[in-house]
XYZ file of C-alpha atoms in Angstrom:
238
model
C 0.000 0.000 0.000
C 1.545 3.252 -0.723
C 0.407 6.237 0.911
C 1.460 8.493 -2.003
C -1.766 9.129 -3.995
C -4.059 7.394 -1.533
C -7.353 8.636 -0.202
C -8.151 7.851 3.621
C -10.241 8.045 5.969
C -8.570 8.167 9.438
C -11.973 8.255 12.673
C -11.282 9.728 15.717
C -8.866 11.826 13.414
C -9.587 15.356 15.791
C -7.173 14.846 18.574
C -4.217 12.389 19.992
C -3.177 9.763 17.796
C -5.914 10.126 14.782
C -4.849 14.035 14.799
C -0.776 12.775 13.798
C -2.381 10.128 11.350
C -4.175 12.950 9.541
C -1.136 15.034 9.531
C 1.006 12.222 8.536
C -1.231 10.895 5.643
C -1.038 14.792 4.378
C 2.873 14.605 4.503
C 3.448 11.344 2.856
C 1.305 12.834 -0.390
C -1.918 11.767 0.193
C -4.156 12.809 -2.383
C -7.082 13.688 0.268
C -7.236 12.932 3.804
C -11.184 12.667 5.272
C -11.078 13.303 8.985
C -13.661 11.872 10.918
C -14.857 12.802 14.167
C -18.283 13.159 16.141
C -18.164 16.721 15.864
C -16.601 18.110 12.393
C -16.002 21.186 13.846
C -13.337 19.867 16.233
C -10.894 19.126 13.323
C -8.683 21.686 12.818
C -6.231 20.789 10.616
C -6.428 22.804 7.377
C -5.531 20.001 4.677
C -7.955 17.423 5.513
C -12.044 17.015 4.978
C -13.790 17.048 7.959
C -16.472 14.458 8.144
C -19.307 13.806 10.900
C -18.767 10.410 11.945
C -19.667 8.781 15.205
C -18.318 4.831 14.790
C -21.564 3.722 17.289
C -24.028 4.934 14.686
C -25.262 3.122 11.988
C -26.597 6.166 10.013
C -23.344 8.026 10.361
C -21.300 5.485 9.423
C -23.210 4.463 5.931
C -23.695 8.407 5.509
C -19.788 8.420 5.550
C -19.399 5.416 3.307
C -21.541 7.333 0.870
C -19.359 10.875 1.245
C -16.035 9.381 1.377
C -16.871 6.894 -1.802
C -13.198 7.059 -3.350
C -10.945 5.492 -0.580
C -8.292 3.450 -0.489
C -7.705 3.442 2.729
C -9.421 3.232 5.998
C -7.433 3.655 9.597
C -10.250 2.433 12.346
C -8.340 4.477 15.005
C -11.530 5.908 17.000
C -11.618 4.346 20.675
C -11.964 4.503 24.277
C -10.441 3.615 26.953
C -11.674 3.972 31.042
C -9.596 2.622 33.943
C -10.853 -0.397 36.326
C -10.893 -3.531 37.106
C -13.628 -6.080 36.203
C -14.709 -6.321 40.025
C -15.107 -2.759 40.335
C -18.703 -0.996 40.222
C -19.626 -0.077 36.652
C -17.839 -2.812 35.249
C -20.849 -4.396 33.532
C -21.646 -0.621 31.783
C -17.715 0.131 31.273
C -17.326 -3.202 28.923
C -20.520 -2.872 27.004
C -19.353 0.317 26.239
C -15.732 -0.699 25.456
C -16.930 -3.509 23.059
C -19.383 -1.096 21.068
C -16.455 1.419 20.340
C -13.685 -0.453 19.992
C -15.070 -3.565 18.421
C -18.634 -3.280 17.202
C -17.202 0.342 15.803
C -14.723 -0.935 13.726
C -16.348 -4.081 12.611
C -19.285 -1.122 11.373
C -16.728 0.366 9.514
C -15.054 -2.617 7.173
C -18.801 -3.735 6.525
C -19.643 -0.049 4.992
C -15.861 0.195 3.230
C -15.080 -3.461 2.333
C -17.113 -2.415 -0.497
C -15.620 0.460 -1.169
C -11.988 -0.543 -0.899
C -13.087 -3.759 -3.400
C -14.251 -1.228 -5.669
C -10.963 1.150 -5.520
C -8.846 -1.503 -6.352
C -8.686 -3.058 -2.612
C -6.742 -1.092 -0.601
C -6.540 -1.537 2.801
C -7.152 -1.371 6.687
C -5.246 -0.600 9.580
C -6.911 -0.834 12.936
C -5.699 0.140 15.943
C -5.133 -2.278 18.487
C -3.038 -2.422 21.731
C -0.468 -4.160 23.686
C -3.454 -4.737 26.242
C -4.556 -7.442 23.120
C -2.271 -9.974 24.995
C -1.952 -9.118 28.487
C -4.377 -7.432 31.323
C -4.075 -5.807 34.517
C -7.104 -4.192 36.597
C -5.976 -0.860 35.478
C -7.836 -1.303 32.325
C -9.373 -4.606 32.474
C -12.805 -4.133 30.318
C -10.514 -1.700 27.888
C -7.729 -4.671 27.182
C -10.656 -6.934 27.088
C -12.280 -5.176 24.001
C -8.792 -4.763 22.305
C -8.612 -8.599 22.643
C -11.650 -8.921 20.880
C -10.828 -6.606 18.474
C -7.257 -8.520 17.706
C -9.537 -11.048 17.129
C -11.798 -9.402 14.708
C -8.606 -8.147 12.835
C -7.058 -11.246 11.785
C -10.515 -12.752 10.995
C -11.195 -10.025 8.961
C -7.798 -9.918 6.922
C -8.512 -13.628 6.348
C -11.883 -12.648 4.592
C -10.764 -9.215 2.818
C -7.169 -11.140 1.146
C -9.705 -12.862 -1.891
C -10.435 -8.942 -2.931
C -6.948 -7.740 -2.213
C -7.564 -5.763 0.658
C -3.844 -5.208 2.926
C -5.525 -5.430 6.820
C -2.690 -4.516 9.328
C -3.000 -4.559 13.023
C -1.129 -1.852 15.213
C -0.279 -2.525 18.181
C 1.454 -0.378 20.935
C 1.688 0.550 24.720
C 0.847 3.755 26.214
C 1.044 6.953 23.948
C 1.600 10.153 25.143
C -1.929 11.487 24.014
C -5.399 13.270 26.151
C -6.533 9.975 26.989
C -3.576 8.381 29.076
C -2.792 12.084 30.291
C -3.298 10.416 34.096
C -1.097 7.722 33.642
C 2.463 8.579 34.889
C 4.659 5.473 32.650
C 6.500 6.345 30.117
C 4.609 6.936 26.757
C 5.648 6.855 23.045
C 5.332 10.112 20.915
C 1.556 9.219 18.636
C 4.208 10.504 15.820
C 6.504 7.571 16.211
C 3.656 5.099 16.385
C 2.510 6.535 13.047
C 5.919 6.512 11.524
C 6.235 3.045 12.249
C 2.440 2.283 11.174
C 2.689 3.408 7.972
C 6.245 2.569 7.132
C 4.296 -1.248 7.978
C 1.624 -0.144 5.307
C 4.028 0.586 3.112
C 6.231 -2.718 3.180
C 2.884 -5.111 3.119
C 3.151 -5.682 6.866
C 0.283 -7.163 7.984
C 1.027 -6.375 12.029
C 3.156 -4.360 13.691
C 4.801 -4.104 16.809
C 4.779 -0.201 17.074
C 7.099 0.291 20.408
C 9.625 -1.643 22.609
C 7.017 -2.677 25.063
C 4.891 -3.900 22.926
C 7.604 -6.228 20.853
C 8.859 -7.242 24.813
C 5.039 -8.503 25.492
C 5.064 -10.501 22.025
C 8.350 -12.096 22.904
C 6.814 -13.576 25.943
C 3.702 -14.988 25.008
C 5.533 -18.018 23.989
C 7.996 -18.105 27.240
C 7.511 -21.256 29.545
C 5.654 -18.644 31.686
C 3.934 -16.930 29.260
C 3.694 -12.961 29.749
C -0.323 -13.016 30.067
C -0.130 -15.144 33.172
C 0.709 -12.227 35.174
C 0.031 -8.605 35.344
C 1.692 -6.233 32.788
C 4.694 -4.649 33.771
C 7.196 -2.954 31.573
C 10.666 -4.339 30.472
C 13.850 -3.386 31.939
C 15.204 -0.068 30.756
């Protein structure tokens, strides 16, 4: 997939790491960037097309499929992400919530584009998963639960897409220094260096990618004699 020429769609695309895919996508040569966010207004970036787009809506969603009829390529980056274990009150609401966004949302948005990429000559789809795919803690216990899902729901879906020549890579990464993990006191990765790597993975034919050390330390241990989602996440040794 080159990113030279391409139109995409990028949701979430007003702020954190959907704001430096936008700006990326414009700097590689893009030939349009859409931007889609919940409220079109909060996209400021001067080079894209803002486009109302809420990823829990059915009507939005189609609407956008409709608007946005020439991609090539689709970044499901849109998600949320609250803190808690699955014991603690509100658990029940947090993961229904979780799943609808970060699964149900992106599995709205291939069904509406699969089309569309099949039609532009396939394309492809990058959604954006987590390091919490593969291992949990109670800090964000529905959240990682959703992502696992979602890991899921990537590879299943790059299985079914490959017939029509649609490219489906899965990102996955640790904490990035964006709004939403502003509380969390680790140490984050820049949302520019996660898109550098993403889309130099695009570009090779990657179908995952393993955006930050933490995240390639994680996938190194799910094979170990202990495997790394026995126990609680913890970062790797500096």
């Amino acid at each position: 997939m080159k990113i030279a020429g391409a139109t995409a769609l990028v949701t979430g695309a007003n702020r954190g790491l959907g704001l430096a895919f936008a700006r990326a996508l414009v700097e590689r040569g893009a030939a349009r960037v859409y931007a889609g966010a919940r409220d079109p207004g909060s996209v400021t970036l001067s080079e894209v097309v803002p486009i109302k787009l809420d990823v829990t809506k059915d009507e939005e969603v189609a609407a956008a499929a409709r608007q946005a009829s020439d991609v090539t390529l689709l970044i499901n980056n849109a998600g949320i992400a609250k803190f808690g274990s699955f014991l603690a009150d509100g658990a029940i609401e947090d993961t229904r919530e979780h799943f609808e966004v970060n699964l149900v949302g992106p599995l709205r948005m291939a069904r509406a584009f699969a089309p569309v990429l099949a039609k532009n000559g396939g394309g492809a789809i990058v959604n954006v998963l987590s390091v919490a795919s593969w291992i949990n803690s109670p800090l964000l216990a529905t959240y990682g639960a959703s992502k696992a899902a979602a890991w899921a729901f990537t590879n299943g879906l790059r299985i079914e897409l490959e017939g029509q020549g649609t490219q489906v890579l899965g990102l996955h990464a640790g904490f990035i220094d964006t709004d939403m993990t502003r509380e969390i006191t680790t140490p984050k990765s820049s949302p520019e260096t996660i898109v550098k790597e993403t889309l130099d993975a695009l570009e090779r034919g990657d179908r995952q990618v393993l955006a930050d050390e933490v995240t390639r330390h994680v996938y190194r241990g799910l094979t170990a004699e202990q495997p790394v989602y026995l126990s609680a996440f913890s970062r790797p040794p500096a």
